[in-house]
Coordinates of C-alpha atoms and ligand atoms in Angstrom, one line a residue:
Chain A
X1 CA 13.2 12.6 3.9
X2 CA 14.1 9.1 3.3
X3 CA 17.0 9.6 1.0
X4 CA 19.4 8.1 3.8
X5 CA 17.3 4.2 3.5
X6 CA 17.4 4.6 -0.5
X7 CA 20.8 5.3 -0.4
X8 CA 21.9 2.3 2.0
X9 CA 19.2 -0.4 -0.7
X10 CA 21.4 1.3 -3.3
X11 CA 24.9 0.6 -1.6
X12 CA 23.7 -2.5 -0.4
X13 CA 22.6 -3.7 -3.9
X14 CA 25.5 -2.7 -5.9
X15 CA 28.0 -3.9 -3.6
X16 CA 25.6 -7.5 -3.9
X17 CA 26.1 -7.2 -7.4
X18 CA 29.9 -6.6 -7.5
X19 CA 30.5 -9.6 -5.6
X20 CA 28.2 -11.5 -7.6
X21 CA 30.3 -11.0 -10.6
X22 CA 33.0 -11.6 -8.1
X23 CA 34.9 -8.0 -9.3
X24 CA 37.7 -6.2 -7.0
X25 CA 36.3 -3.4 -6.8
X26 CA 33.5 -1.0 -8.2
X27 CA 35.0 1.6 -10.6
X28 CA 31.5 3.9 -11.4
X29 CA 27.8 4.5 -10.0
X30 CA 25.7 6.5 -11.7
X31 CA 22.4 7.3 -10.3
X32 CA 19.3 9.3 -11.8
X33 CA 17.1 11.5 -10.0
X34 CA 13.8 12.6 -10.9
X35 CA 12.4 15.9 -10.4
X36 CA 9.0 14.7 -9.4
X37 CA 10.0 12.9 -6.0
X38 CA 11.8 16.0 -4.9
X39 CA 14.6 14.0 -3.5
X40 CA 17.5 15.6 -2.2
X41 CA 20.8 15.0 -4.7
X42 CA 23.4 16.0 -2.3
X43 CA 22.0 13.9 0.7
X44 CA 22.0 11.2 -1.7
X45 CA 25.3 11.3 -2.3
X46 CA 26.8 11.7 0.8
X47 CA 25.1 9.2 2.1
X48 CA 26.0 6.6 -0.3
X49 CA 30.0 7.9 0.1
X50 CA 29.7 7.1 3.7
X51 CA 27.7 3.9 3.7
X52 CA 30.3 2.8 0.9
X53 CA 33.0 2.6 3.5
X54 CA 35.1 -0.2 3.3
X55 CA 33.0 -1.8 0.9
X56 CA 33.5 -2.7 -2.6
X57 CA 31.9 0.8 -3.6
X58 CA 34.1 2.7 -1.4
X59 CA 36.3 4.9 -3.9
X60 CA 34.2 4.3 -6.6
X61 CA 33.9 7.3 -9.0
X62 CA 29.8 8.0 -8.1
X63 CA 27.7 10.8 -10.1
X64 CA 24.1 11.7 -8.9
X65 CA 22.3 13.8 -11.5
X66 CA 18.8 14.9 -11.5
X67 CA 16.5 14.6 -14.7
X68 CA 13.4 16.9 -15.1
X69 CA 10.5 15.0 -14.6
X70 CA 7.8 15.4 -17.9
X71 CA 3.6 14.9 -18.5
X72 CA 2.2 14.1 -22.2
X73 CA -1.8 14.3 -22.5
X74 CA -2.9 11.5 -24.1
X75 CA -5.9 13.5 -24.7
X76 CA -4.8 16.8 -26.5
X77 CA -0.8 15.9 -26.6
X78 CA 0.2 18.6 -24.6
X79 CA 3.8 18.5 -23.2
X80 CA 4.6 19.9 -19.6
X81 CA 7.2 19.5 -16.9
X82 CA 6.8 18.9 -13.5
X83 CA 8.7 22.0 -12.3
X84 CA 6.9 24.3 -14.3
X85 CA 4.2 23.6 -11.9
X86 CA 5.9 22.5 -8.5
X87 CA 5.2 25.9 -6.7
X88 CA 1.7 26.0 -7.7
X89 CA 1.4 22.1 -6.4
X90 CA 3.3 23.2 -3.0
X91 CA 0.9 25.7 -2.7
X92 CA -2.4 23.6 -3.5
X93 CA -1.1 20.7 -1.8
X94 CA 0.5 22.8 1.4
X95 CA -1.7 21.0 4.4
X96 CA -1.0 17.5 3.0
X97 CA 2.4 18.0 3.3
X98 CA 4.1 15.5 5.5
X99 CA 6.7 16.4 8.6
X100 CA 9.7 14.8 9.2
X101 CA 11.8 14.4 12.9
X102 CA 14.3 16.7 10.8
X103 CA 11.1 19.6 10.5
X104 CA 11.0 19.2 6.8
X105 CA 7.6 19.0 5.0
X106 CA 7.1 17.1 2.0
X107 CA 4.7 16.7 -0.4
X108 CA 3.1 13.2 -0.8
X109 CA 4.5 13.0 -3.7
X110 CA 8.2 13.0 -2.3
X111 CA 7.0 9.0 -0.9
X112 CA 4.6 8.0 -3.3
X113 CA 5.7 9.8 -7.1
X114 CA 2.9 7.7 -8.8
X115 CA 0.1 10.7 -7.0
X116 CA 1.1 13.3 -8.7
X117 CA -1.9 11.8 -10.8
X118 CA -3.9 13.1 -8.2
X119 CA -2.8 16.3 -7.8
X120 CA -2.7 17.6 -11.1
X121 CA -3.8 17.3 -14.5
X122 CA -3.4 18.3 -18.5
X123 CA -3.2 22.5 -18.2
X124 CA -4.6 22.6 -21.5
X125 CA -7.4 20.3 -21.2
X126 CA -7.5 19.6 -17.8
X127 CA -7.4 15.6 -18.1
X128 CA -6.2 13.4 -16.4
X129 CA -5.3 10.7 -18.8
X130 CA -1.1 12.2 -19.0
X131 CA 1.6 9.8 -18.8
X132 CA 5.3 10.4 -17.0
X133 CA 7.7 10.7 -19.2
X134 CA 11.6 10.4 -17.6
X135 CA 12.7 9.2 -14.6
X136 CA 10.1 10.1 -11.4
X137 CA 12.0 8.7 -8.6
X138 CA 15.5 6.8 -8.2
X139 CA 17.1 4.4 -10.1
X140 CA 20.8 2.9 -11.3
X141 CA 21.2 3.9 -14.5
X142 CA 24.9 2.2 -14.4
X143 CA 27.8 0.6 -12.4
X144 CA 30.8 -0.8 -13.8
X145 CA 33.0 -3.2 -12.3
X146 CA 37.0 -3.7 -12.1
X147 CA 37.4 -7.5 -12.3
Chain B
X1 CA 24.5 -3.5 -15.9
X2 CA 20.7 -3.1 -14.5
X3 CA 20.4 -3.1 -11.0
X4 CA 17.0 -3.2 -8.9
X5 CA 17.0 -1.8 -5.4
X6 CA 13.2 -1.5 -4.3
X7 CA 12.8 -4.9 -3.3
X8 CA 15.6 -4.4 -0.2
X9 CA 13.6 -1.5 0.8
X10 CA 10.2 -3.7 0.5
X11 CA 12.3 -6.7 2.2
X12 CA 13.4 -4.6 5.3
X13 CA 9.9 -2.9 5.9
X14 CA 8.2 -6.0 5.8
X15 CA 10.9 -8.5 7.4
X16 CA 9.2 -8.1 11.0
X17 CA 5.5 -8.5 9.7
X18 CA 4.6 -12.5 10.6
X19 CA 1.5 -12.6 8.8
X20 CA -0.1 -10.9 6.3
X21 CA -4.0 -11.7 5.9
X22 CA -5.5 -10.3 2.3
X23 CA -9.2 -9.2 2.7
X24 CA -10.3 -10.2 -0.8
X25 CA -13.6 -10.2 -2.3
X26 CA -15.4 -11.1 -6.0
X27 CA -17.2 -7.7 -6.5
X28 CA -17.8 -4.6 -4.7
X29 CA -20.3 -3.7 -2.1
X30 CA -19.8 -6.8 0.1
X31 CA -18.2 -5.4 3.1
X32 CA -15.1 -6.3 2.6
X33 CA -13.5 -2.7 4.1
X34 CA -15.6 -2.4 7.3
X35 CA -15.1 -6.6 7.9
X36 CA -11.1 -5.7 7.2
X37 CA -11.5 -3.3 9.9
X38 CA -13.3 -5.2 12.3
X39 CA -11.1 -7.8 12.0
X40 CA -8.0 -5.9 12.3
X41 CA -9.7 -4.0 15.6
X42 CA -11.1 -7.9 16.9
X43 CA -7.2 -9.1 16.4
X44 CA -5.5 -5.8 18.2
X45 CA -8.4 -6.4 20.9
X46 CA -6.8 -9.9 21.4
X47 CA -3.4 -7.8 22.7
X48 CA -1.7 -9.3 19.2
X49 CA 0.0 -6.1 17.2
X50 CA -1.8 -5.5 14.4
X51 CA -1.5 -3.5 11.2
X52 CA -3.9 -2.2 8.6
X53 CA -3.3 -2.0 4.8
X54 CA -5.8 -0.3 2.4
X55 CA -4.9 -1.2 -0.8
X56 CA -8.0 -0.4 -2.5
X57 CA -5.8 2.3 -4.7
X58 CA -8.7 3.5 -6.4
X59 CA -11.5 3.9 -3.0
X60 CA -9.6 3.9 0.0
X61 CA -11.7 4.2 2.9
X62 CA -9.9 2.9 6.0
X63 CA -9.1 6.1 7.3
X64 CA -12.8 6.6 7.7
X65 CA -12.7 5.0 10.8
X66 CA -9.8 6.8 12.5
X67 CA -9.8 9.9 14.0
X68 CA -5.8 10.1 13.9
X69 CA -5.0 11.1 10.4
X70 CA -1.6 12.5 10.4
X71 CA 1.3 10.7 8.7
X72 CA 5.1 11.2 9.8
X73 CA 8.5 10.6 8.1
X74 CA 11.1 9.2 9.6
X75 CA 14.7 7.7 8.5
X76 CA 13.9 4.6 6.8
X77 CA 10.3 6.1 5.4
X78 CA 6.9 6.7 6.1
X79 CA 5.3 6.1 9.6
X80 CA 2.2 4.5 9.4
X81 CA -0.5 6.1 11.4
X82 CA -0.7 5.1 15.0
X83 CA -4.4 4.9 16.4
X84 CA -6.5 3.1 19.2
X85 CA -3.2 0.5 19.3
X86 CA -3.3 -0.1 15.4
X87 CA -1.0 0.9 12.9
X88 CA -2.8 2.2 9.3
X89 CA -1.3 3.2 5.9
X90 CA -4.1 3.9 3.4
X91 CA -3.7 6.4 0.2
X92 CA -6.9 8.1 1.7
X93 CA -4.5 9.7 4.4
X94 CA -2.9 11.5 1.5
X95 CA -5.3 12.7 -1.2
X96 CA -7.9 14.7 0.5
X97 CA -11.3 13.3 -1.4
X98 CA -9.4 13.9 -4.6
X99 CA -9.8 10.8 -7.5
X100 CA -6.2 8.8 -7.7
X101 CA -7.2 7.7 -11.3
X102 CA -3.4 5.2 -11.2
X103 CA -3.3 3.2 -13.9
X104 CA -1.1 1.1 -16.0
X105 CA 2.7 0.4 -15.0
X106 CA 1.9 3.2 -12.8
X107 CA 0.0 0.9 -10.2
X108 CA 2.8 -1.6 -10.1
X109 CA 4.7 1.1 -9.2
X110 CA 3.1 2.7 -6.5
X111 CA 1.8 -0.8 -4.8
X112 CA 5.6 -1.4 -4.6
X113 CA 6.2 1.7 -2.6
X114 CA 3.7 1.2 -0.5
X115 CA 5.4 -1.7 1.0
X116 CA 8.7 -0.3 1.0
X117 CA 8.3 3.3 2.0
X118 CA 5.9 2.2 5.3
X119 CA 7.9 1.0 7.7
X120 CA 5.4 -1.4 9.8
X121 CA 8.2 -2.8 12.3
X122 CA 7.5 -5.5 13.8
X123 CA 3.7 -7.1 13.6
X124 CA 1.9 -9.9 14.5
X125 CA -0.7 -9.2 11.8
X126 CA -0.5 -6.9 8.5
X127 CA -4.7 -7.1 7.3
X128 CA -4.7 -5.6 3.9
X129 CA -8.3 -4.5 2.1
X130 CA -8.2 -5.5 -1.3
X131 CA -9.7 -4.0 -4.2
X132 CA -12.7 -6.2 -5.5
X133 CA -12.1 -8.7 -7.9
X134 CA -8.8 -10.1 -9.5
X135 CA -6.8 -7.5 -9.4
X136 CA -2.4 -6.3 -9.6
X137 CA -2.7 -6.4 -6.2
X138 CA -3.4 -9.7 -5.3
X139 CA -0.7 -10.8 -7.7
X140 CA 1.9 -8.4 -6.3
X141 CA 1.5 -9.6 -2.7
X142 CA 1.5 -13.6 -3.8
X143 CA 4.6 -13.1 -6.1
X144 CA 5.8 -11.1 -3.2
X145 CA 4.8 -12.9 0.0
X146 CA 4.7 -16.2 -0.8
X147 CA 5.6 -17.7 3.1
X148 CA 3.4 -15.3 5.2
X149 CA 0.0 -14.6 2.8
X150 CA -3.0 -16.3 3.5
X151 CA -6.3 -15.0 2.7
X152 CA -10.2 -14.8 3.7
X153 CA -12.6 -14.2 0.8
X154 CA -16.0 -11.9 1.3
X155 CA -19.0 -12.8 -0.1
X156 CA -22.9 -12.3 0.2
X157 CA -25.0 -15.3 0.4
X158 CA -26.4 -14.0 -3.7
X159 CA -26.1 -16.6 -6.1
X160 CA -24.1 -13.6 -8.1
X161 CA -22.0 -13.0 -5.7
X162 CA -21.2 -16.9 -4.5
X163 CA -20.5 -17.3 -8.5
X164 CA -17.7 -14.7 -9.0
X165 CA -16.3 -15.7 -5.5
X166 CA -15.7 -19.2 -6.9
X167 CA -13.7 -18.0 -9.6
X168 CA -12.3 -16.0 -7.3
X169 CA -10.8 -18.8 -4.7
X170 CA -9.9 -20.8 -7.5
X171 CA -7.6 -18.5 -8.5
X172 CA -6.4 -18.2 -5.0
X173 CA -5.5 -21.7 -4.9
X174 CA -3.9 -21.8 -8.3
X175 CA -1.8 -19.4 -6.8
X176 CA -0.9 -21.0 -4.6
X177 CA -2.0 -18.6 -1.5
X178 CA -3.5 -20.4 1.7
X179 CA -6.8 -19.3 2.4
X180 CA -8.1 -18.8 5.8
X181 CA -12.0 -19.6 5.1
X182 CA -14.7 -17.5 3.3
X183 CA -16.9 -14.9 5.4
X184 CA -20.7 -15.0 4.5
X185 CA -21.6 -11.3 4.9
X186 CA -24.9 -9.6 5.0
X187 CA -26.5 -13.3 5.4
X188 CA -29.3 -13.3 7.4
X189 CA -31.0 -10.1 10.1
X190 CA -33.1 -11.7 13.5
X191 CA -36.2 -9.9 13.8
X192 CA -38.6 -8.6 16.4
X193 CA -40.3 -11.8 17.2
X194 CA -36.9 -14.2 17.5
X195 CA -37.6 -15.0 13.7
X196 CA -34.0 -15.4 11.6
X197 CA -34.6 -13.8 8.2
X198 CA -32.4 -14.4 5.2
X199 CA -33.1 -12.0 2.5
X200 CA -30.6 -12.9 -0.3
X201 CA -30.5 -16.3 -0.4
X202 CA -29.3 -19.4 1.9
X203 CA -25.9 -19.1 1.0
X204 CA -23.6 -22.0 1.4
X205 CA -21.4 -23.6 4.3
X206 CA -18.3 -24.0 1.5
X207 CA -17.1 -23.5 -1.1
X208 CA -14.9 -25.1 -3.5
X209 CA -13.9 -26.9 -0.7
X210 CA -13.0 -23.8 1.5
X211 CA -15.0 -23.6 4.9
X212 CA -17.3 -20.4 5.4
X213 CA -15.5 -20.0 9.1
X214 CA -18.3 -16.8 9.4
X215 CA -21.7 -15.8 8.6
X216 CA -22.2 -12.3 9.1
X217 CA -26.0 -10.2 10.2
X218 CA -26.8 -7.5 8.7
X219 CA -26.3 -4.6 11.3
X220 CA -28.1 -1.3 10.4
X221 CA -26.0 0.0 13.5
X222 CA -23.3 -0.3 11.2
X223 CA -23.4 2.5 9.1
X224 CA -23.4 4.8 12.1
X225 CA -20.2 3.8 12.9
X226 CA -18.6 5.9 10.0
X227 CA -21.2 8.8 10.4
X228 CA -21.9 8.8 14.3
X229 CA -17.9 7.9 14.8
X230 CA -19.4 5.1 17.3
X231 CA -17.0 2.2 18.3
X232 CA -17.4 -0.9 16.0
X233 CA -18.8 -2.8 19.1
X234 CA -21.7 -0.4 19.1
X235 CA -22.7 -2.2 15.8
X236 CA -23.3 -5.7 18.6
X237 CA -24.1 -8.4 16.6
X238 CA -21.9 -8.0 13.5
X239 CA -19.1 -7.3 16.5
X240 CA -20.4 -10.8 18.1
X241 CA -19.6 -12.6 15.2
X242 CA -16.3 -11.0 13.7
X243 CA -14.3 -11.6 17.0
X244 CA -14.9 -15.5 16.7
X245 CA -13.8 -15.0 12.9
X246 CA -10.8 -12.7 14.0
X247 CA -9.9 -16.0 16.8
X248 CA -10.1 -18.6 13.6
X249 CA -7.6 -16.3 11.7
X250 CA -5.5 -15.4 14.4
X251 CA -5.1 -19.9 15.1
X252 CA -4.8 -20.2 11.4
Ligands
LIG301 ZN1 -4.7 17.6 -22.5

């Protein structure tokens, strides 16, 4: 549960960028989610809303949306996606998990996205030589500035 | 318009860290993860606060030597683990003895999180266990700790090993990245009668004109440390002569 500290690099970024380009104000945000980190959309958001407060960002029009994380094989070519699988992970994966002071558990994968290499592989022919295809964590896909 | 983000995060969990000492090595099998424990054990022994780093992605071992194994979230990230007064982040903590076959962009990718998801606070001394050779790693910590990163180098007294630790430091220095001093390990055992033995070789007192600041014995009491979960001053003489390596870091 550490959407509140990517949220606040986020805010604090895009309002270093704003005044970097010297604008008046920040007009959109958009930021993609993906499935894989199993980050929280609606924390996210609020979070950047009330860190945006009386900065540049505040107002802005911001839209958090989350993209479905996908696997290829490199081996056989199989195509899969991440939550096809997830309840089968949580299950495997249950006493890894990882508590948090607000008593939620989350999966390894929620810090570090890049171990789901780890902790599963190509259902058809069980390597694990797949590649991520999409978005696995959190990034700006676009901000755009009034000037 | 692009923006990048991480870097904050990696620049706020790392602000409070004053140094950050790479344990690097040529090739495998020199000691370079017990010696990166003992040193970061020697240092928090010394009352400094101390941190420990495995970023041996592929092997981590460093939670080997801890009985605490737990990791905790918190608001800003990941709590390291907090055992016997040192604070540990290794990917061993969080893959059972599964493979983490990372690869590619992939690395880059999780190496950054690492150092922005753990949030170290402040530290006198981050020690991180390299992965042998030239690898991302080192270039991801000298590209992104240019001010606090020195390093020590691992070696064995074998011509082999002597040769790929020279290519080794001269990348260091190309890189600009202050090295500490090289550690002779496994150089010499004293036997029953008093009479020092030096089974692979005489070694050297420096190279490429880095001091060795450390020749290490070999300590079969070593191993037990792992299986027998003995304190790393069990294993006497190796622990003799890392605290007097661990006092030329901690001046350096
Ligand atoms: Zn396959």
């Amino acid at each position: 549960m550490h959407e509140w500290s990517l949220a606040q690099a986020i805010v604090e970024s895009v309002v270093e960028a704003a005044n970097n380009k010297k604008a008046k104000r920040v007009k959109t945000l958009e930021v993609e989610v993906g499935s894989l980190a199993m980050l929280d959309k609606d924390i996210i958001l609020e979070a950047i809303k009330t860190l945006s407060e009386s900065t540049k960002l505040e107002g802005a029009e911001i839209k958090i949306y989350e993209e479905e994380t996908k696997f290829r094989c490199k081996k056989c070519g199989k195509t899969w996606s991440f939550n096809e699988e997830k309840e089968e992970i949580e299950k495997r994966w249950e006493d890894s998990k990882i508590k948090d002071e607000y008593g939620t558990d989350d999966l390894p994968i929620h810090y570090f996205p890049e171990l789901i290499f780890t902790m599963t592989s190509c259902p058809s022919c069980k390597s694990k030589d797949f590649e991520i295809i999409g978005s696995r964590e959190i990034t700006i896909k676009s901000v755009t500035i009034e000037v | 318009m692009e923006i990048e983000f991480k870097n904050k995060l990696v620049e706020k969990n790392t602000a409070k860290i004053k140094k950050i000492i790479m344990v690097c090595s040529g090739k495998g099998g020199v000691g370079k993860s017990i010696i990166s424990y003992a040193l970061t054990k020697a240092i928090s022994k010394n009352g400094k606060k101390v941190g420990l780093l495995d970023l041996d992605i592929h092997g981590p071992v460093e939670q080997l030597f801890f009985r605490k194994r737990s990791l905790f979230g918190n608001k800003e990230g990941l709590e390291p683990v907090y055992s016997d007064s040192i604070k540990v982040m290794s990917l061993g903590f969080l893959s059972k003895d599964e493979p983490i076959p990372i690869k590619g962009r992939y690395k880059e990718e999780i190496l950054e999180n690492l150092l922005s998801e753990v949030t170290w606070n402040s530290l006198d001394f981050l020690v991180v266990d390299m992965p042998p050779g030239i690898s991302d790693e080192l270039f991801f910590l000298s590209r992104n700790f240019r001010e606090k990163l020195s390093a020590v180098v691992v070696t064995t007294p074998s011509l082999l090993s002597l040769n790929v630790v020279k290519r080794m430091v001269k990348l260091l220095h190309q890189e600009k990245v202050k090295i500490v001093g090289i550690i002779e390990n496994l150089s010499y055992f004293v036997c029953k009668h008093g009479e020092v033995i030096r089974p692979f070789g005489e070694g050297v007192e420096e190279l490429e004109g880095e001091k060795v600041i450390g020749k290490l014995p070999i300590d079969p009491k070593l191993e037990e440390i792992v299986a027998l979960e003995e304190e790393i001053d069990y294993a006497n003489t190796f622990w003799n002569s890392i605290k007097r390596v661990a006092e030329i870091i901690e001046r350096s």
